[in-house]
Amino acid sequence: MLSRRNFLSAATALASATAISGRVQAASIPEAPIMEKTTVQPPLYPSSGPDYRPVVTLNGWTLPWRMNDDWKEFHLIAEPVVREFAEGMKAFLWGYNGQSPGPTIEAVEGDKLRIFVINKLPEQTTIHWHGVLLPNGMDGVGGLNQPHIPPGKTFVYEFEMKHSGTFMYHPHSDEMVQMAMGMMGMIVVHPRDASFRRVERDFVFIMSSYDMDPGTPTKGNRNDQLQHVGVEQPRIPRH
Ligand SMILES: [Cu+2]
């Protein structure tokens, strides 16, 4: 059962996620949450459905969702991001919702997911839900089981989570470049039975390595830098 404390935590986490979200999407698409910081964000306790112990994403966050009837709706924005690996060392990457790696998608076995993927990259993309059992048309391999998502367009993925486990998402569209640029994130699907292999604490993190030349521009505000990335359209993570 959901305790009052858990409910308040969830409300607080969602409120703070909303507070850092400043961008309104195209008219038909609700505002998507954006994360500006790489510090660990508090877990999102379930506010509906079965209880579970939410994961903590190290140096990351969980993507807030909203319920629309019995669909759990998420918004992922594929976009250029700037990540400060060390003080003053900023890398121009590609990621999701302001961060690379992207936010963790968290769900429960049996959940019906609807994931809006908005492409703000300078090239086409898709998302492949690595390891998830789903209908072929939702598997996200561009040119094979779906058209690539052109820049500026949105693709809506819909599938039911048939099994619990730890998975990941990443593009299957120019994937060698896009994954090297930082496009990946975790998917955690909790068992429907909360007592099944229950853990006290649950952490996820992604490790990735980059090869970057020194001299990456660090001046200007975030928008200038994003514009710089958009104009230059880097094919590999170096400037
Ligand atoms: Cu994969």
PDB file of C-alpha atoms and ligand atoms in Angstrom:
ATOM      1  CA  MET A   1       0.000   0.000   0.000  1.00  0.00           C
ATOM      2  CA  LEU A   2       1.064   3.529  -0.653  1.00  0.00           C
ATOM      3  CA  SER A   3       1.792   5.380   2.559  1.00  0.00           C
ATOM      4  CA  ARG A   4       1.045   9.051   3.003  1.00  0.00           C
ATOM      5  CA  ARG A   5       4.760   9.714   3.315  1.00  0.00           C
ATOM      6  CA  ASN A   6       5.471   7.988   0.005  1.00  0.00           C
ATOM      7  CA  PHE A   7       2.707   9.909  -1.668  1.00  0.00           C
ATOM      8  CA  LEU A   8       4.144  13.201  -0.423  1.00  0.00           C
ATOM      9  CA  SER A   9       7.612  12.235  -1.618  1.00  0.00           C
ATOM     10  CA  ALA A  10       6.222  11.505  -5.056  1.00  0.00           C
ATOM     11  CA  ALA A  11       4.388  14.808  -5.110  1.00  0.00           C
ATOM     12  CA  THR A  12       7.535  16.675  -4.071  1.00  0.00           C
ATOM     13  CA  ALA A  13       9.657  14.927  -6.678  1.00  0.00           C
ATOM     14  CA  LEU A  14       7.132  15.641  -9.408  1.00  0.00           C
ATOM     15  CA  ALA A  15       6.822  19.249  -8.336  1.00  0.00           C
ATOM     16  CA  SER A  16      10.582  19.756  -8.492  1.00  0.00           C
ATOM     17  CA  ALA A  17      10.720  18.041 -11.868  1.00  0.00           C
ATOM     18  CA  THR A  18       8.090  20.472 -13.094  1.00  0.00           C
ATOM     19  CA  ALA A  19       9.962  23.409 -11.634  1.00  0.00           C
ATOM     20  CA  ILE A  20      13.064  22.680 -13.675  1.00  0.00           C
ATOM     21  CA  SER A  21      11.091  22.173 -16.840  1.00  0.00           C
ATOM     22  CA  GLY A  22      10.952  25.404 -18.760  1.00  0.00           C
ATOM     23  CA  ARG A  23      10.136  24.521 -22.331  1.00  0.00           C
ATOM     24  CA  VAL A  24       6.717  24.215 -23.849  1.00  0.00           C
ATOM     25  CA  GLN A  25       6.542  21.799 -26.740  1.00  0.00           C
ATOM     26  CA  ALA A  26       4.459  22.042 -29.894  1.00  0.00           C
ATOM     27  CA  ALA A  27       0.765  22.614 -29.287  1.00  0.00           C
ATOM     28  CA  SER A  28      -0.298  18.976 -29.431  1.00  0.00           C
ATOM     29  CA  ILE A  29       2.478  17.794 -27.150  1.00  0.00           C
ATOM     30  CA  PRO A  30       2.385  18.522 -23.419  1.00  0.00           C
ATOM     31  CA  GLU A  31       5.416  20.068 -21.792  1.00  0.00           C
ATOM     32  CA  ALA A  32       8.154  17.489 -21.321  1.00  0.00           C
ATOM     33  CA  PRO A  33      10.279  17.403 -18.173  1.00  0.00           C
ATOM     34  CA  ILE A  34      13.842  18.642 -18.594  1.00  0.00           C
ATOM     35  CA  MET A  35      16.686  18.125 -16.117  1.00  0.00           C
ATOM     36  CA  GLU A  36      19.405  20.760 -15.892  1.00  0.00           C
ATOM     37  CA  LYS A  37      21.528  19.086 -13.192  1.00  0.00           C
ATOM     38  CA  THR A  38      23.581  15.909 -13.095  1.00  0.00           C
ATOM     39  CA  THR A  39      23.196  15.450  -9.353  1.00  0.00           C
ATOM     40  CA  VAL A  40      21.279  12.390  -8.158  1.00  0.00           C
ATOM     41  CA  GLN A  41      17.574  13.161  -8.020  1.00  0.00           C
ATOM     42  CA  PRO A  42      15.198  11.637  -5.455  1.00  0.00           C
ATOM     43  CA  PRO A  43      13.356   8.501  -6.581  1.00  0.00           C
ATOM     44  CA  LEU A  44       9.776   8.806  -7.803  1.00  0.00           C
ATOM     45  CA  TYR A  45       7.493   6.822  -5.517  1.00  0.00           C
ATOM     46  CA  PRO A  46       4.463   5.349  -7.275  1.00  0.00           C
ATOM     47  CA  SER A  47       1.348   7.485  -6.947  1.00  0.00           C
ATOM     48  CA  SER A  48      -0.922   4.909  -8.579  1.00  0.00           C
ATOM     49  CA  GLY A  49      -0.915   1.189  -9.302  1.00  0.00           C
ATOM     50  CA  PRO A  50       1.027  -1.452  -7.387  1.00  0.00           C
ATOM     51  CA  ASP A  51       3.618  -0.476  -4.823  1.00  0.00           C
ATOM     52  CA  TYR A  52       7.322  -0.905  -5.572  1.00  0.00           C
ATOM     53  CA  ARG A  53      10.665   0.371  -4.403  1.00  0.00           C
ATOM     54  CA  PRO A  54      11.741   2.973  -6.956  1.00  0.00           C
ATOM     55  CA  VAL A  55      15.269   2.995  -8.309  1.00  0.00           C
ATOM     56  CA  VAL A  56      17.815   5.715  -7.744  1.00  0.00           C
ATOM     57  CA  THR A  57      19.748   6.615 -10.879  1.00  0.00           C
ATOM     58  CA  LEU A  58      23.282   7.643  -9.975  1.00  0.00           C
ATOM     59  CA  ASN A  59      24.068  11.097 -11.393  1.00  0.00           C
ATOM     60  CA  GLY A  60      20.650  10.931 -12.978  1.00  0.00           C
ATOM     61  CA  TRP A  61      16.925  10.923 -12.553  1.00  0.00           C
ATOM     62  CA  THR A  62      13.694   9.094 -13.292  1.00  0.00           C
ATOM     63  CA  LEU A  63      11.459  10.441 -16.034  1.00  0.00           C
ATOM     64  CA  PRO A  64       8.139  11.647 -14.556  1.00  0.00           C
ATOM     65  CA  TRP A  65       5.021  10.257 -16.228  1.00  0.00           C
ATOM     66  CA  ARG A  66       1.344  10.953 -16.219  1.00  0.00           C
ATOM     67  CA  MET A  67      -1.576   8.548 -16.309  1.00  0.00           C
ATOM     68  CA  ASN A  68      -3.974   8.890 -19.252  1.00  0.00           C
ATOM     69  CA  ASP A  69      -6.747   6.375 -18.578  1.00  0.00           C
ATOM     70  CA  ASP A  70      -4.747   3.200 -18.046  1.00  0.00           C
ATOM     71  CA  TRP A  71      -1.772   4.341 -20.135  1.00  0.00           C
ATOM     72  CA  LYS A  72       1.427   5.536 -18.514  1.00  0.00           C
ATOM     73  CA  GLU A  73       2.642   8.409 -20.690  1.00  0.00           C
ATOM     74  CA  PHE A  74       6.258   9.540 -20.966  1.00  0.00           C
ATOM     75  CA  HIS A  75       7.890  12.247 -23.078  1.00  0.00           C
ATOM     76  CA  LEU A  76      11.420  11.776 -24.329  1.00  0.00           C
ATOM     77  CA  ILE A  77      13.123  14.580 -26.231  1.00  0.00           C
ATOM     78  CA  ALA A  78      16.129  13.543 -28.308  1.00  0.00           C
ATOM     79  CA  GLU A  79      18.342  16.642 -28.373  1.00  0.00           C
ATOM     80  CA  PRO A  80      21.856  18.060 -28.139  1.00  0.00           C
ATOM     81  CA  VAL A  81      22.941  18.480 -24.521  1.00  0.00           C
ATOM     82  CA  VAL A  82      25.949  19.919 -22.733  1.00  0.00           C
ATOM     83  CA  ARG A  83      27.436  17.853 -19.928  1.00  0.00           C
ATOM     84  CA  GLU A  84      30.136  19.098 -17.617  1.00  0.00           C
ATOM     85  CA  PHE A  85      32.262  16.011 -16.931  1.00  0.00           C
ATOM     86  CA  ALA A  86      34.612  17.900 -14.628  1.00  0.00           C
ATOM     87  CA  GLU A  87      34.687  21.513 -13.525  1.00  0.00           C
ATOM     88  CA  GLY A  88      35.024  23.627 -16.662  1.00  0.00           C
ATOM     89  CA  MET A  89      35.177  20.605 -18.950  1.00  0.00           C
ATOM     90  CA  LYS A  90      31.995  20.691 -20.931  1.00  0.00           C
ATOM     91  CA  ALA A  91      31.183  18.088 -23.532  1.00  0.00           C
ATOM     92  CA  PHE A  92      28.712  18.612 -26.345  1.00  0.00           C
ATOM     93  CA  LEU A  93      26.714  15.422 -26.438  1.00  0.00           C
ATOM     94  CA  TRP A  94      23.403  14.179 -27.686  1.00  0.00           C
ATOM     95  CA  GLY A  95      20.938  12.846 -25.148  1.00  0.00           C
ATOM     96  CA  TYR A  96      17.403  13.063 -23.846  1.00  0.00           C
ATOM     97  CA  ASN A  97      15.513  15.722 -21.873  1.00  0.00           C
ATOM     98  CA  GLY A  98      18.565  17.831 -21.122  1.00  0.00           C
ATOM     99  CA  GLN A  99      20.839  14.989 -20.041  1.00  0.00           C
ATOM    100  CA  SER A 100      23.127  12.272 -21.278  1.00  0.00           C
ATOM    101  CA  PRO A 101      22.580   9.502 -20.361  1.00  0.00           C
ATOM    102  CA  GLY A 102      18.838  10.071 -20.618  1.00  0.00           C
ATOM    103  CA  PRO A 103      16.436   9.702 -17.699  1.00  0.00           C
ATOM    104  CA  THR A 104      15.493   6.271 -16.365  1.00  0.00           C
ATOM    105  CA  ILE A 105      12.096   5.007 -17.475  1.00  0.00           C
ATOM    106  CA  GLU A 106      10.467   3.145 -14.634  1.00  0.00           C
ATOM    107  CA  ALA A 107       7.373   0.970 -14.900  1.00  0.00           C
ATOM    108  CA  VAL A 108       5.670  -2.111 -13.499  1.00  0.00           C
ATOM    109  CA  GLU A 109       5.167  -5.460 -15.205  1.00  0.00           C
ATOM    110  CA  GLY A 110       1.827  -5.270 -17.039  1.00  0.00           C
ATOM    111  CA  ASP A 111       1.913  -1.466 -17.446  1.00  0.00           C
ATOM    112  CA  LYS A 112       0.812  -0.048 -20.758  1.00  0.00           C
ATOM    113  CA  LEU A 113       3.364   2.535 -21.862  1.00  0.00           C
ATOM    114  CA  ARG A 114       2.876   5.339 -24.330  1.00  0.00           C
ATOM    115  CA  ILE A 115       6.158   7.105 -25.038  1.00  0.00           C
ATOM    116  CA  PHE A 116       6.229  10.262 -27.134  1.00  0.00           C
ATOM    117  CA  VAL A 117       9.660  10.645 -28.735  1.00  0.00           C
ATOM    118  CA  ILE A 118      10.283  14.180 -29.965  1.00  0.00           C
ATOM    119  CA  ASN A 119      13.266  14.564 -32.277  1.00  0.00           C
ATOM    120  CA  LYS A 120      15.183  17.814 -31.744  1.00  0.00           C
ATOM    121  CA  LEU A 121      18.404  16.469 -33.198  1.00  0.00           C
ATOM    122  CA  PRO A 122      19.794  17.789 -36.489  1.00  0.00           C
ATOM    123  CA  GLU A 123      19.238  14.317 -37.989  1.00  0.00           C
ATOM    124  CA  GLN A 124      16.717  11.481 -37.934  1.00  0.00           C
ATOM    125  CA  THR A 125      16.487   9.101 -34.990  1.00  0.00           C
ATOM    126  CA  THR A 126      14.437   6.271 -33.434  1.00  0.00           C
ATOM    127  CA  ILE A 127      14.381   4.507 -30.083  1.00  0.00           C
ATOM    128  CA  HIS A 128      14.935   0.796 -29.649  1.00  0.00           C
ATOM    129  CA  TRP A 129      13.770  -0.644 -26.316  1.00  0.00           C
ATOM    130  CA  HIS A 130      16.646  -3.011 -25.754  1.00  0.00           C
ATOM    131  CA  GLY A 131      15.572  -6.377 -24.342  1.00  0.00           C
ATOM    132  CA  VAL A 132      11.884  -5.557 -24.078  1.00  0.00           C
ATOM    133  CA  LEU A 133       9.389  -8.035 -25.565  1.00  0.00           C
ATOM    134  CA  LEU A 134       7.053  -5.951 -27.725  1.00  0.00           C
ATOM    135  CA  PRO A 135       5.197  -5.858 -31.064  1.00  0.00           C
ATOM    136  CA  ASN A 136       7.548  -5.730 -34.040  1.00  0.00           C
ATOM    137  CA  GLY A 137       6.312  -2.288 -35.140  1.00  0.00           C
ATOM    138  CA  MET A 138       7.379  -0.805 -31.772  1.00  0.00           C
ATOM    139  CA  ASP A 139      10.927  -2.211 -31.832  1.00  0.00           C
ATOM    140  CA  GLY A 140      12.425   1.024 -33.118  1.00  0.00           C
ATOM    141  CA  VAL A 141      14.766  -0.119 -35.876  1.00  0.00           C
ATOM    142  CA  GLY A 142      14.596   2.737 -38.383  1.00  0.00           C
ATOM    143  CA  GLY A 143      14.002   1.629 -41.958  1.00  0.00           C
ATOM    144  CA  LEU A 144      13.127  -1.921 -40.894  1.00  0.00           C
ATOM    145  CA  ASN A 145      10.086  -1.882 -38.637  1.00  0.00           C
ATOM    146  CA  GLN A 146       9.332   1.839 -38.591  1.00  0.00           C
ATOM    147  CA  PRO A 147      10.221   4.956 -40.593  1.00  0.00           C
ATOM    148  CA  HIS A 148      13.042   7.023 -39.095  1.00  0.00           C
ATOM    149  CA  ILE A 149      11.751  10.002 -37.082  1.00  0.00           C
ATOM    150  CA  PRO A 150      12.800  13.129 -39.041  1.00  0.00           C
ATOM    151  CA  PRO A 151      14.120  16.216 -37.200  1.00  0.00           C
ATOM    152  CA  GLY A 152      11.246  18.151 -35.662  1.00  0.00           C
ATOM    153  CA  LYS A 153       8.848  15.196 -35.700  1.00  0.00           C
ATOM    154  CA  THR A 154       7.368  13.025 -32.974  1.00  0.00           C
ATOM    155  CA  PHE A 155       6.812   9.275 -32.954  1.00  0.00           C
ATOM    156  CA  VAL A 156       4.534   7.625 -30.407  1.00  0.00           C
ATOM    157  CA  TYR A 157       5.525   4.196 -29.134  1.00  0.00           C
ATOM    158  CA  GLU A 158       2.879   2.079 -27.425  1.00  0.00           C
ATOM    159  CA  PHE A 159       3.453  -1.294 -25.832  1.00  0.00           C
ATOM    160  CA  GLU A 160       2.678  -3.317 -22.752  1.00  0.00           C
ATOM    161  CA  MET A 161       5.486  -4.327 -20.434  1.00  0.00           C
ATOM    162  CA  LYS A 162       5.165  -8.111 -20.505  1.00  0.00           C
ATOM    163  CA  HIS A 163       8.024  -8.817 -18.119  1.00  0.00           C
ATOM    164  CA  SER A 164       9.996  -7.274 -15.305  1.00  0.00           C
ATOM    165  CA  GLY A 165      13.723  -6.601 -15.511  1.00  0.00           C
ATOM    166  CA  THR A 166      16.441  -4.074 -16.237  1.00  0.00           C
ATOM    167  CA  PHE A 167      16.697  -2.921 -19.849  1.00  0.00           C
ATOM    168  CA  MET A 168      17.951   0.073 -21.770  1.00  0.00           C
ATOM    169  CA  TYR A 169      16.879   2.333 -24.587  1.00  0.00           C
ATOM    170  CA  HIS A 170      18.961   3.768 -27.403  1.00  0.00           C
ATOM    171  CA  PRO A 171      18.545   4.803 -31.053  1.00  0.00           C
ATOM    172  CA  HIS A 172      18.543   2.341 -33.937  1.00  0.00           C
ATOM    173  CA  SER A 173      19.078   5.100 -36.487  1.00  0.00           C
ATOM    174  CA  ASP A 174      22.641   6.110 -37.305  1.00  0.00           C
ATOM    175  CA  GLU A 175      23.225   4.221 -34.079  1.00  0.00           C
ATOM    176  CA  MET A 176      27.019   4.058 -34.100  1.00  0.00           C
ATOM    177  CA  VAL A 177      27.128   7.861 -34.124  1.00  0.00           C
ATOM    178  CA  GLN A 178      24.134   8.494 -31.915  1.00  0.00           C
ATOM    179  CA  MET A 179      25.155   6.060 -29.178  1.00  0.00           C
ATOM    180  CA  ALA A 180      28.724   7.361 -29.283  1.00  0.00           C
ATOM    181  CA  MET A 181      27.259  10.845 -28.805  1.00  0.00           C
ATOM    182  CA  GLY A 182      25.639   9.661 -25.569  1.00  0.00           C
ATOM    183  CA  MET A 183      22.131   8.595 -26.526  1.00  0.00           C
ATOM    184  CA  MET A 184      21.122   5.888 -24.086  1.00  0.00           C
ATOM    185  CA  GLY A 185      19.149   5.422 -20.909  1.00  0.00           C
ATOM    186  CA  MET A 186      17.900   2.756 -18.527  1.00  0.00           C
ATOM    187  CA  ILE A 187      14.511   1.068 -18.294  1.00  0.00           C
ATOM    188  CA  VAL A 188      13.562  -0.568 -15.008  1.00  0.00           C
ATOM    189  CA  VAL A 189      10.400  -2.676 -14.875  1.00  0.00           C
ATOM    190  CA  HIS A 190       9.375  -3.807 -11.411  1.00  0.00           C
ATOM    191  CA  PRO A 191       7.641  -7.141 -10.773  1.00  0.00           C
ATOM    192  CA  ARG A 192       3.881  -6.751 -10.305  1.00  0.00           C
ATOM    193  CA  ASP A 193       4.176  -8.712  -7.059  1.00  0.00           C
ATOM    194  CA  ALA A 194       6.081  -6.262  -4.849  1.00  0.00           C
ATOM    195  CA  SER A 195       7.309  -9.080  -2.592  1.00  0.00           C
ATOM    196  CA  PHE A 196       9.070 -10.860  -5.487  1.00  0.00           C
ATOM    197  CA  ARG A 197      12.835 -10.517  -4.918  1.00  0.00           C
ATOM    198  CA  ARG A 198      12.222  -7.349  -2.958  1.00  0.00           C
ATOM    199  CA  VAL A 199      15.308  -5.248  -2.365  1.00  0.00           C
ATOM    200  CA  GLU A 200      16.051  -2.591   0.211  1.00  0.00           C
ATOM    201  CA  ARG A 201      17.759  -0.243  -2.205  1.00  0.00           C
ATOM    202  CA  ASP A 202      17.964  -0.239  -5.955  1.00  0.00           C
ATOM    203  CA  PHE A 203      20.481   1.770  -7.973  1.00  0.00           C
ATOM    204  CA  VAL A 204      21.095   2.002 -11.706  1.00  0.00           C
ATOM    205  CA  PHE A 205      23.857   3.681 -13.620  1.00  0.00           C
ATOM    206  CA  ILE A 206      25.366   3.663 -17.084  1.00  0.00           C
ATOM    207  CA  MET A 207      29.080   3.731 -17.796  1.00  0.00           C
ATOM    208  CA  SER A 208      30.309   5.108 -21.101  1.00  0.00           C
ATOM    209  CA  SER A 209      33.645   6.409 -22.347  1.00  0.00           C
ATOM    210  CA  TYR A 210      34.367   9.341 -24.635  1.00  0.00           C
ATOM    211  CA  ASP A 211      37.286  10.466 -26.742  1.00  0.00           C
ATOM    212  CA  MET A 212      37.369  14.264 -26.819  1.00  0.00           C
ATOM    213  CA  ASP A 213      39.972  16.670 -28.067  1.00  0.00           C
ATOM    214  CA  PRO A 214      40.853  19.591 -25.799  1.00  0.00           C
ATOM    215  CA  GLY A 215      39.609  23.008 -26.810  1.00  0.00           C
ATOM    216  CA  THR A 216      35.874  22.361 -26.858  1.00  0.00           C
ATOM    217  CA  PRO A 217      34.290  25.820 -26.554  1.00  0.00           C
ATOM    218  CA  THR A 218      33.057  26.530 -23.052  1.00  0.00           C
ATOM    219  CA  LYS A 219      32.021  30.184 -23.434  1.00  0.00           C
ATOM    220  CA  GLY A 220      28.509  31.434 -23.777  1.00  0.00           C
ATOM    221  CA  ASN A 221      25.284  30.334 -22.190  1.00  0.00           C
ATOM    222  CA  ARG A 222      23.629  26.985 -22.669  1.00  0.00           C
ATOM    223  CA  ASN A 223      21.485  28.160 -25.579  1.00  0.00           C
ATOM    224  CA  ASP A 224      24.522  29.514 -27.414  1.00  0.00           C
ATOM    225  CA  GLN A 225      26.257  26.204 -26.936  1.00  0.00           C
ATOM    226  CA  LEU A 226      23.272  24.210 -28.106  1.00  0.00           C
ATOM    227  CA  GLN A 227      22.999  26.431 -31.141  1.00  0.00           C
ATOM    228  CA  HIS A 228      26.680  25.853 -31.752  1.00  0.00           C
ATOM    229  CA  VAL A 229      26.107  22.110 -31.669  1.00  0.00           C
ATOM    230  CA  GLY A 230      23.118  22.436 -33.984  1.00  0.00           C
ATOM    231  CA  VAL A 231      25.061  24.504 -36.513  1.00  0.00           C
ATOM    232  CA  GLU A 232      28.151  22.367 -36.457  1.00  0.00           C
ATOM    233  CA  GLN A 233      26.278  19.066 -36.478  1.00  0.00           C
ATOM    234  CA  PRO A 234      29.198  17.106 -35.056  1.00  0.00           C
ATOM    235  CA  ARG A 235      29.367  13.529 -36.330  1.00  0.00           C
ATOM    236  CA  ILE A 236      31.717  12.400 -33.602  1.00  0.00           C
ATOM    237  CA  PRO A 237      32.087  13.698 -30.035  1.00  0.00           C
ATOM    238  CA  ARG A 238      34.952  16.117 -30.705  1.00  0.00           C
ATOM    239  CA  HIS A 239      35.291  19.697 -31.906  1.00  0.00           C
TER     240      HIS A 239
HETATM  241 CU    CU B   1      20.301  -2.431 -28.036  1.00  0.00          CU
END
